[in-house]
Short mmCIF file of C-alpha atoms in Angstrom, two decimals:
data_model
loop_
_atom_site.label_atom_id
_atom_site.label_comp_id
_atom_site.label_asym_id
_atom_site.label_seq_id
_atom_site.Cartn_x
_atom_site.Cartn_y
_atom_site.Cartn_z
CA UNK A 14 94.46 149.57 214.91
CA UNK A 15 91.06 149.42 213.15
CA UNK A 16 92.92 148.31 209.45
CA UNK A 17 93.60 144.31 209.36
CA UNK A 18 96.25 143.57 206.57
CA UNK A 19 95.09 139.70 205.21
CA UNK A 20 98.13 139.62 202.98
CA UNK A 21 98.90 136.47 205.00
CA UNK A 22 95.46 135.05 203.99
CA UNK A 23 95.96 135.73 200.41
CA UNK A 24 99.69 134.18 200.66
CA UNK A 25 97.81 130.91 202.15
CA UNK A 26 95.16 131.04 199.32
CA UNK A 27 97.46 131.51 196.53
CA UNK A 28 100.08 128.91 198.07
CA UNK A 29 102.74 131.06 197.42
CA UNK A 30 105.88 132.35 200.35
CA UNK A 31 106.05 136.20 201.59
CA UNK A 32 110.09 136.06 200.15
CA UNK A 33 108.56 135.06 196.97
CA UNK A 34 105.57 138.01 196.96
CA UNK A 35 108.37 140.26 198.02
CA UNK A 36 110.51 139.31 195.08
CA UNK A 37 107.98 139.88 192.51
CA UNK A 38 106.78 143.46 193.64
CA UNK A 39 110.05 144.93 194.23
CA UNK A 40 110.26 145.51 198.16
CA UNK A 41 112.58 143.67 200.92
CA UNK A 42 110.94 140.99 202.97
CA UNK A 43 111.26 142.73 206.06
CA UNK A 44 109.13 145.87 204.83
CA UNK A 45 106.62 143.22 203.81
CA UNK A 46 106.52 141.99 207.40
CA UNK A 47 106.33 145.25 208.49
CA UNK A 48 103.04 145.46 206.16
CA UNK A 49 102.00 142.37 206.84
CA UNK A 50 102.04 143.07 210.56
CA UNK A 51 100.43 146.34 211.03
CA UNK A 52 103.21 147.93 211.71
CA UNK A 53 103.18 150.51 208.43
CA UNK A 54 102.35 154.01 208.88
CA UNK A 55 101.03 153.97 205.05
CA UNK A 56 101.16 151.93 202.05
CA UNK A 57 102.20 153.16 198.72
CA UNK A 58 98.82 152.90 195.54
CA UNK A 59 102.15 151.84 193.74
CA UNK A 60 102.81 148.30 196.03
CA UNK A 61 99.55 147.93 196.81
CA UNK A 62 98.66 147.89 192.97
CA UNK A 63 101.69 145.33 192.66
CA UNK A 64 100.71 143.14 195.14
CA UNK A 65 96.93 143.09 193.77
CA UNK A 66 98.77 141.71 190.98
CA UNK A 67 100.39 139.23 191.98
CA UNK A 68 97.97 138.05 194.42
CA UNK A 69 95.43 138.00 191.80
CA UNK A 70 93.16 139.91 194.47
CA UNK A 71 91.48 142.80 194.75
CA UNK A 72 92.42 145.80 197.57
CA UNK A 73 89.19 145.16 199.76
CA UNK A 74 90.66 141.65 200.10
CA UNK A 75 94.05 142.84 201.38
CA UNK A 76 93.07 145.47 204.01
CA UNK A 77 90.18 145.04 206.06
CA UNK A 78 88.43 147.78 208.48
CA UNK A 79 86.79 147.03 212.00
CA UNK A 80 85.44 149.14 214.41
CA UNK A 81 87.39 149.12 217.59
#
């Protein structure tokens, strides 16, 4: 898949666990992984917005395209 999710790089960066990012924007850690892995079909404006928030971060720093 062309889309790279970096939520793991932004965990790292803000030193902060994927239970607790999961906690504070309302979703179960195992449709985080899900995210976090590629694995989504789609990702709600609404969690994406929340974890931009949380994360401090902006979208473009969260989801990265690449040409296959």
């Amino acid at each position: 898949m062309p889309i790279i999710i970096n939520i793991d790089v932004m965990l790292a960066k803000r030193k902060m666990k994927s239970k607790e990012l999961a906690d504070n924007i309302g979703i179960t850690p195992v449709n985080l992984s899900v995210l976090k892995t590629g694995k989504a079909k789609g990702v709600r404006f609404e969690t994406l917005e929340a974890i931009c928030k949380t994360l401090e971060c902006q979208p473009g720093d969260i989801l990265e395209y690449t040409e296959e």
